[in-house]
C-alpha cells in the first residue's frame, strides 16, 4: 500500500466518523421553549436548555430549519433521532411536532417532549409515559395537533410561583437566580439522560431511575450516549 493509499484510507475513516449515522428516523426528541434572545435562560425555555446542554456536551447540532423548527439528526439510546426545537413560540409547538411525526410516520409513543413544570422544584425532573398537559401550553398544543396524549414526556422542574398572586406568565418568563443555576443545569442534563433511557428501555424504566430526588452535588451520573 502506497503512502497515498494510506492517506486516502485515513481520510475515509475520518469522514465516516464525522458523518451522521444513516437510517430512518425512529424517534423525535422535542425541547419546548420560545425562540429569540429575549427568552434565553427563562424558566419556560427549560426544554431548549436541555437540548442546548446536550449539544454543548456531545457536539450534536440542531441548526437546520424544517417543520417550523430548528432540527438536527443524530443518535440517542442506539436509535436514530430527530432533535427538535419548535420556532413557533410555545403555544403553537404542536405544529412542528405534528408535521415531523407525519413526515417520518411516527406514533406518539415515539415522540419524547421535554418541558418546564412549575409543580416541581428546580432540579427535579419527572418522566411520564402519557397524560394531560397539566396546564403547560406547549404540551396542550401538541396534544391538540397529535389528537393524542399518549406520548412520553420529561418534565423539568422550574419551581412554583413565589406567592399565589404572582402572575404565572411573568413567572415562567423570568430567569433563574444565581442560586438556582447549578440545580437547573443538573436537571437539564438528567432530562436528556431520561430521554435516552426512554428510548433504550421505555418510560417505566426511565421513571424508576429519574423520578426520585436528584443525586447529591458531586454525585456521578452517566451522560447521554455514554
mmCIF file with all atom_site columns, C-alpha atoms in Angstrom, residues 82-220:
data_model
loop_
_atom_site.group_PDB
_atom_site.id
_atom_site.type_symbol
_atom_site.label_atom_id
_atom_site.label_alt_id
_atom_site.label_comp_id
_atom_site.label_asym_id
_atom_site.label_entity_id
_atom_site.label_seq_id
_atom_site.pdbx_PDB_ins_code
_atom_site.Cartn_x
_atom_site.Cartn_y
_atom_site.Cartn_z
_atom_site.occupancy
_atom_site.B_iso_or_equiv
_atom_site.pdbx_formal_charge
_atom_site.auth_seq_id
_atom_site.auth_comp_id
_atom_site.auth_asym_id
_atom_site.auth_atom_id
_atom_site.pdbx_PDB_model_num
ATOM 1   C CA . UNK A 1 82  ? -34.577 13.953 15.153 1.00 0.00 ? 82  UNK A CA 1
ATOM 2   C CA . UNK A 1 83  ? -33.942 16.612 17.799 1.00 0.00 ? 83  UNK A CA 1
ATOM 3   C CA . UNK A 1 84  ? -36.442 19.458 17.512 1.00 0.00 ? 84  UNK A CA 1
ATOM 4   C CA . UNK A 1 85  ? -36.689 22.998 18.876 1.00 0.00 ? 85  UNK A CA 1
ATOM 5   C CA . UNK A 1 86  ? -40.010 24.461 17.610 1.00 0.00 ? 86  UNK A CA 1
ATOM 6   C CA . UNK A 1 87  ? -39.677 28.087 16.497 1.00 0.00 ? 87  UNK A CA 1
ATOM 7   C CA . UNK A 1 88  ? -43.395 28.900 16.543 1.00 0.00 ? 88  UNK A CA 1
ATOM 8   C CA . UNK A 1 89  ? -43.440 30.066 20.187 1.00 0.00 ? 89  UNK A CA 1
ATOM 9   C CA . UNK A 1 90  ? -44.651 27.847 22.970 1.00 0.00 ? 90  UNK A CA 1
ATOM 10  C CA . UNK A 1 91  ? -48.391 27.973 22.346 1.00 0.00 ? 91  UNK A CA 1
ATOM 11  C CA . UNK A 1 92  ? -48.023 26.630 18.784 1.00 0.00 ? 92  UNK A CA 1
ATOM 12  C CA . UNK A 1 93  ? -45.363 23.972 19.448 1.00 0.00 ? 93  UNK A CA 1
ATOM 13  C CA . UNK A 1 94  ? -47.669 21.230 18.217 1.00 0.00 ? 94  UNK A CA 1
ATOM 14  C CA . UNK A 1 95  ? -47.443 22.376 14.600 1.00 0.00 ? 95  UNK A CA 1
ATOM 15  C CA . UNK A 1 96  ? -43.784 21.365 14.305 1.00 0.00 ? 96  UNK A CA 1
ATOM 16  C CA . UNK A 1 97  ? -44.328 18.108 16.167 1.00 0.00 ? 97  UNK A CA 1
ATOM 17  C CA . UNK A 1 98  ? -47.334 17.194 14.026 1.00 0.00 ? 98  UNK A CA 1
ATOM 18  C CA . UNK A 1 99  ? -45.513 17.877 10.760 1.00 0.00 ? 99  UNK A CA 1
ATOM 19  C CA . UNK A 1 100 ? -42.361 15.965 11.762 1.00 0.00 ? 100 UNK A CA 1
ATOM 20  C CA . UNK A 1 101 ? -44.341 12.999 13.083 1.00 0.00 ? 101 UNK A CA 1
ATOM 21  C CA . UNK A 1 102 ? -46.358 12.819 9.861  1.00 0.00 ? 102 UNK A CA 1
ATOM 22  C CA . UNK A 1 103 ? -43.264 13.090 7.672  1.00 0.00 ? 103 UNK A CA 1
ATOM 23  C CA . UNK A 1 104 ? -41.461 10.232 9.462  1.00 0.00 ? 104 UNK A CA 1
ATOM 24  C CA . UNK A 1 105 ? -44.631 8.183  10.096 1.00 0.00 ? 105 UNK A CA 1
ATOM 25  C CA . UNK A 1 106 ? -44.053 8.066  13.855 1.00 0.00 ? 106 UNK A CA 1
ATOM 26  C CA . UNK A 1 107 ? -46.589 7.107  16.502 1.00 0.00 ? 107 UNK A CA 1
ATOM 27  C CA . UNK A 1 108 ? -46.973 9.381  19.551 1.00 0.00 ? 108 UNK A CA 1
ATOM 28  C CA . UNK A 1 109 ? -45.236 6.710  21.661 1.00 0.00 ? 109 UNK A CA 1
ATOM 29  C CA . UNK A 1 110 ? -42.018 7.571  19.782 1.00 0.00 ? 110 UNK A CA 1
ATOM 30  C CA . UNK A 1 111 ? -42.216 11.305 20.499 1.00 0.00 ? 111 UNK A CA 1
ATOM 31  C CA . UNK A 1 112 ? -40.427 12.468 23.665 1.00 0.00 ? 112 UNK A CA 1
ATOM 32  C CA . UNK A 1 113 ? -41.208 16.001 24.819 1.00 0.00 ? 113 UNK A CA 1
ATOM 33  C CA . UNK A 1 114 ? -39.015 17.959 27.263 1.00 0.00 ? 114 UNK A CA 1
ATOM 34  C CA . UNK A 1 115 ? -40.914 20.749 29.008 1.00 0.00 ? 115 UNK A CA 1
ATOM 35  C CA . UNK A 1 116 ? -40.848 23.027 32.030 1.00 0.00 ? 116 UNK A CA 1
ATOM 36  C CA . UNK A 1 117 ? -43.035 22.227 35.030 1.00 0.00 ? 117 UNK A CA 1
ATOM 37  C CA . UNK A 1 118 ? -43.886 24.693 37.800 1.00 0.00 ? 118 UNK A CA 1
ATOM 38  C CA . UNK A 1 119 ? -45.176 21.931 40.084 1.00 0.00 ? 119 UNK A CA 1
ATOM 39  C CA . UNK A 1 120 ? -41.645 20.556 40.514 1.00 0.00 ? 120 UNK A CA 1
ATOM 40  C CA . UNK A 1 121 ? -38.851 22.295 42.424 1.00 0.00 ? 121 UNK A CA 1
ATOM 41  C CA . UNK A 1 122 ? -35.834 23.436 40.460 1.00 0.00 ? 122 UNK A CA 1
ATOM 42  C CA . UNK A 1 123 ? -33.519 20.475 39.995 1.00 0.00 ? 123 UNK A CA 1
ATOM 43  C CA . UNK A 1 124 ? -36.169 17.765 39.895 1.00 0.00 ? 124 UNK A CA 1
ATOM 44  C CA . UNK A 1 125 ? -37.418 16.018 36.771 1.00 0.00 ? 125 UNK A CA 1
ATOM 45  C CA . UNK A 1 126 ? -40.351 13.685 36.258 1.00 0.00 ? 126 UNK A CA 1
ATOM 46  C CA . UNK A 1 127 ? -40.947 11.145 33.491 1.00 0.00 ? 127 UNK A CA 1
ATOM 47  C CA . UNK A 1 128 ? -44.479 10.379 32.358 1.00 0.00 ? 128 UNK A CA 1
ATOM 48  C CA . UNK A 1 129 ? -45.486 7.902  29.656 1.00 0.00 ? 129 UNK A CA 1
ATOM 49  C CA . UNK A 1 130 ? -48.626 9.858  28.757 1.00 0.00 ? 130 UNK A CA 1
ATOM 50  C CA . UNK A 1 131 ? -51.197 12.171 30.275 1.00 0.00 ? 131 UNK A CA 1
ATOM 51  C CA . UNK A 1 132 ? -52.769 15.591 30.245 1.00 0.00 ? 132 UNK A CA 1
ATOM 52  C CA . UNK A 1 133 ? -50.954 18.859 29.588 1.00 0.00 ? 133 UNK A CA 1
ATOM 53  C CA . UNK A 1 134 ? -51.101 19.844 33.249 1.00 0.00 ? 134 UNK A CA 1
ATOM 54  C CA . UNK A 1 135 ? -51.560 23.481 32.255 1.00 0.00 ? 135 UNK A CA 1
ATOM 55  C CA . UNK A 1 136 ? -48.416 23.603 30.077 1.00 0.00 ? 136 UNK A CA 1
ATOM 56  C CA . UNK A 1 137 ? -49.485 25.307 26.849 1.00 0.00 ? 137 UNK A CA 1
ATOM 57  C CA . UNK A 1 138 ? -46.851 23.689 24.658 1.00 0.00 ? 138 UNK A CA 1
ATOM 58  C CA . UNK A 1 139 ? -47.947 20.224 25.734 1.00 0.00 ? 139 UNK A CA 1
ATOM 59  C CA . UNK A 1 140 ? -51.563 21.270 25.288 1.00 0.00 ? 140 UNK A CA 1
ATOM 60  C CA . UNK A 1 141 ? -50.932 22.277 21.675 1.00 0.00 ? 141 UNK A CA 1
ATOM 61  C CA . UNK A 1 142 ? -49.011 19.081 20.940 1.00 0.00 ? 142 UNK A CA 1
ATOM 62  C CA . UNK A 1 143 ? -51.902 17.008 22.282 1.00 0.00 ? 143 UNK A CA 1
ATOM 63  C CA . UNK A 1 144 ? -54.285 19.038 20.124 1.00 0.00 ? 144 UNK A CA 1
ATOM 64  C CA . UNK A 1 145 ? -52.310 18.520 16.902 1.00 0.00 ? 145 UNK A CA 1
ATOM 65  C CA . UNK A 1 146 ? -51.481 14.853 17.501 1.00 0.00 ? 146 UNK A CA 1
ATOM 66  C CA . UNK A 1 147 ? -55.046 14.108 18.646 1.00 0.00 ? 147 UNK A CA 1
ATOM 67  C CA . UNK A 1 148 ? -53.383 12.084 21.386 1.00 0.00 ? 148 UNK A CA 1
ATOM 68  C CA . UNK A 1 149 ? -51.789 12.442 24.809 1.00 0.00 ? 149 UNK A CA 1
ATOM 69  C CA . UNK A 1 150 ? -50.087 9.050  24.509 1.00 0.00 ? 150 UNK A CA 1
ATOM 70  C CA . UNK A 1 151 ? -46.539 10.383 24.154 1.00 0.00 ? 151 UNK A CA 1
ATOM 71  C CA . UNK A 1 152 ? -43.781 10.263 26.798 1.00 0.00 ? 152 UNK A CA 1
ATOM 72  C CA . UNK A 1 153 ? -42.613 13.489 28.337 1.00 0.00 ? 153 UNK A CA 1
ATOM 73  C CA . UNK A 1 154 ? -39.817 14.582 30.656 1.00 0.00 ? 154 UNK A CA 1
ATOM 74  C CA . UNK A 1 155 ? -40.894 17.423 32.893 1.00 0.00 ? 155 UNK A CA 1
ATOM 75  C CA . UNK A 1 156 ? -38.154 19.727 34.155 1.00 0.00 ? 156 UNK A CA 1
ATOM 76  C CA . UNK A 1 157 ? -38.855 21.476 37.437 1.00 0.00 ? 157 UNK A CA 1
ATOM 77  C CA . UNK A 1 158 ? -38.634 25.270 37.322 1.00 0.00 ? 158 UNK A CA 1
ATOM 78  C CA . UNK A 1 159 ? -40.180 25.994 40.729 1.00 0.00 ? 159 UNK A CA 1
ATOM 79  C CA . UNK A 1 160 ? -43.556 27.262 41.850 1.00 0.00 ? 160 UNK A CA 1
ATOM 80  C CA . UNK A 1 161 ? -44.619 30.903 41.828 1.00 0.00 ? 161 UNK A CA 1
ATOM 81  C CA . UNK A 1 162 ? -43.191 32.742 44.850 1.00 0.00 ? 162 UNK A CA 1
ATOM 82  C CA . UNK A 1 163 ? -46.725 33.539 46.046 1.00 0.00 ? 163 UNK A CA 1
ATOM 83  C CA . UNK A 1 164 ? -50.251 32.750 44.743 1.00 0.00 ? 164 UNK A CA 1
ATOM 84  C CA . UNK A 1 165 ? -50.890 36.255 43.395 1.00 0.00 ? 165 UNK A CA 1
ATOM 85  C CA . UNK A 1 166 ? -47.738 36.271 41.269 1.00 0.00 ? 166 UNK A CA 1
ATOM 86  C CA . UNK A 1 167 ? -48.574 36.412 37.546 1.00 0.00 ? 167 UNK A CA 1
ATOM 87  C CA . UNK A 1 168 ? -47.944 32.979 36.016 1.00 0.00 ? 168 UNK A CA 1
ATOM 88  C CA . UNK A 1 169 ? -46.774 34.323 32.647 1.00 0.00 ? 169 UNK A CA 1
ATOM 89  C CA . UNK A 1 170 ? -44.326 36.655 34.359 1.00 0.00 ? 170 UNK A CA 1
ATOM 90  C CA . UNK A 1 171 ? -43.020 33.762 36.452 1.00 0.00 ? 171 UNK A CA 1
ATOM 91  C CA . UNK A 1 172 ? -42.355 31.301 33.618 1.00 0.00 ? 172 UNK A CA 1
ATOM 92  C CA . UNK A 1 173 ? -40.751 34.081 31.554 1.00 0.00 ? 173 UNK A CA 1
ATOM 93  C CA . UNK A 1 174 ? -38.444 35.028 34.427 1.00 0.00 ? 174 UNK A CA 1
ATOM 94  C CA . UNK A 1 175 ? -34.867 33.806 34.619 1.00 0.00 ? 175 UNK A CA 1
ATOM 95  C CA . UNK A 1 176 ? -33.311 31.503 37.163 1.00 0.00 ? 176 UNK A CA 1
ATOM 96  C CA . UNK A 1 177 ? -31.485 33.132 40.034 1.00 0.00 ? 177 UNK A CA 1
ATOM 97  C CA . UNK A 1 178 ? -27.769 32.596 40.706 1.00 0.00 ? 178 UNK A CA 1
ATOM 98  C CA . UNK A 1 179 ? -28.617 30.152 43.484 1.00 0.00 ? 179 UNK A CA 1
ATOM 99  C CA . UNK A 1 180 ? -30.676 28.035 41.035 1.00 0.00 ? 180 UNK A CA 1
ATOM 100 C CA . UNK A 1 181 ? -28.177 27.720 38.188 1.00 0.00 ? 181 UNK A CA 1
ATOM 101 C CA . UNK A 1 182 ? -26.415 24.568 39.372 1.00 0.00 ? 182 UNK A CA 1
ATOM 102 C CA . UNK A 1 183 ? -29.727 22.812 40.021 1.00 0.00 ? 183 UNK A CA 1
ATOM 103 C CA . UNK A 1 184 ? -31.295 23.664 36.653 1.00 0.00 ? 184 UNK A CA 1
ATOM 104 C CA . UNK A 1 185 ? -28.095 22.704 34.824 1.00 0.00 ? 185 UNK A CA 1
ATOM 105 C CA . UNK A 1 186 ? -28.137 19.321 36.552 1.00 0.00 ? 186 UNK A CA 1
ATOM 106 C CA . UNK A 1 187 ? -31.838 18.875 35.759 1.00 0.00 ? 187 UNK A CA 1
ATOM 107 C CA . UNK A 1 188 ? -31.246 19.729 32.088 1.00 0.00 ? 188 UNK A CA 1
ATOM 108 C CA . UNK A 1 189 ? -28.537 17.065 31.871 1.00 0.00 ? 189 UNK A CA 1
ATOM 109 C CA . UNK A 1 190 ? -30.667 14.479 33.660 1.00 0.00 ? 190 UNK A CA 1
ATOM 110 C CA . UNK A 1 191 ? -33.619 15.227 31.357 1.00 0.00 ? 191 UNK A CA 1
ATOM 111 C CA . UNK A 1 192 ? -31.575 14.118 28.372 1.00 0.00 ? 192 UNK A CA 1
ATOM 112 C CA . UNK A 1 193 ? -30.370 11.042 30.247 1.00 0.00 ? 193 UNK A CA 1
ATOM 113 C CA . UNK A 1 194 ? -34.023 10.232 30.955 1.00 0.00 ? 194 UNK A CA 1
ATOM 114 C CA . UNK A 1 195 ? -34.893 10.678 27.276 1.00 0.00 ? 195 UNK A CA 1
ATOM 115 C CA . UNK A 1 196 ? -32.114 8.256  26.390 1.00 0.00 ? 196 UNK A CA 1
ATOM 116 C CA . UNK A 1 197 ? -33.432 5.732  28.908 1.00 0.00 ? 197 UNK A CA 1
ATOM 117 C CA . UNK A 1 198 ? -36.941 6.043  27.455 1.00 0.00 ? 198 UNK A CA 1
ATOM 118 C CA . UNK A 1 199 ? -35.548 5.108  24.056 1.00 0.00 ? 199 UNK A CA 1
ATOM 119 C CA . UNK A 1 200 ? -33.441 2.247  25.403 1.00 0.00 ? 200 UNK A CA 1
ATOM 120 C CA . UNK A 1 201 ? -35.794 0.677  27.942 1.00 0.00 ? 201 UNK A CA 1
ATOM 121 C CA . UNK A 1 202 ? -39.128 2.526  27.979 1.00 0.00 ? 202 UNK A CA 1
ATOM 122 C CA . UNK A 1 203 ? -40.807 5.215  30.104 1.00 0.00 ? 203 UNK A CA 1
ATOM 123 C CA . UNK A 1 204 ? -41.343 2.936  33.122 1.00 0.00 ? 204 UNK A CA 1
ATOM 124 C CA . UNK A 1 205 ? -37.625 2.276  33.426 1.00 0.00 ? 205 UNK A CA 1
ATOM 125 C CA . UNK A 1 206 ? -36.814 5.962  32.991 1.00 0.00 ? 206 UNK A CA 1
ATOM 126 C CA . UNK A 1 207 ? -39.381 6.928  35.638 1.00 0.00 ? 207 UNK A CA 1
ATOM 127 C CA . UNK A 1 208 ? -37.913 4.444  38.091 1.00 0.00 ? 208 UNK A CA 1
ATOM 128 C CA . UNK A 1 209 ? -34.416 5.842  37.559 1.00 0.00 ? 209 UNK A CA 1
ATOM 129 C CA . UNK A 1 210 ? -35.116 9.559  37.371 1.00 0.00 ? 210 UNK A CA 1
ATOM 130 C CA . UNK A 1 211 ? -38.325 10.446 39.229 1.00 0.00 ? 211 UNK A CA 1
ATOM 131 C CA . UNK A 1 212 ? -36.704 10.475 42.645 1.00 0.00 ? 212 UNK A CA 1
ATOM 132 C CA . UNK A 1 213 ? -34.548 13.179 44.152 1.00 0.00 ? 213 UNK A CA 1
ATOM 133 C CA . UNK A 1 214 ? -31.503 14.100 42.053 1.00 0.00 ? 214 UNK A CA 1
ATOM 134 C CA . UNK A 1 215 ? -28.102 12.840 43.191 1.00 0.00 ? 215 UNK A CA 1
ATOM 135 C CA . UNK A 1 216 ? -26.267 14.952 45.732 1.00 0.00 ? 216 UNK A CA 1
ATOM 136 C CA . UNK A 1 217 ? -23.783 17.512 44.482 1.00 0.00 ? 217 UNK A CA 1
ATOM 137 C CA . UNK A 1 218 ? -20.702 15.727 43.282 1.00 0.00 ? 218 UNK A CA 1
ATOM 138 C CA . UNK A 1 219 ? -22.607 12.512 42.579 1.00 0.00 ? 219 UNK A CA 1
ATOM 139 C CA . UNK A 1 220 ? -21.988 10.804 39.290 1.00 0.00 ? 220 UNK A CA 1
#
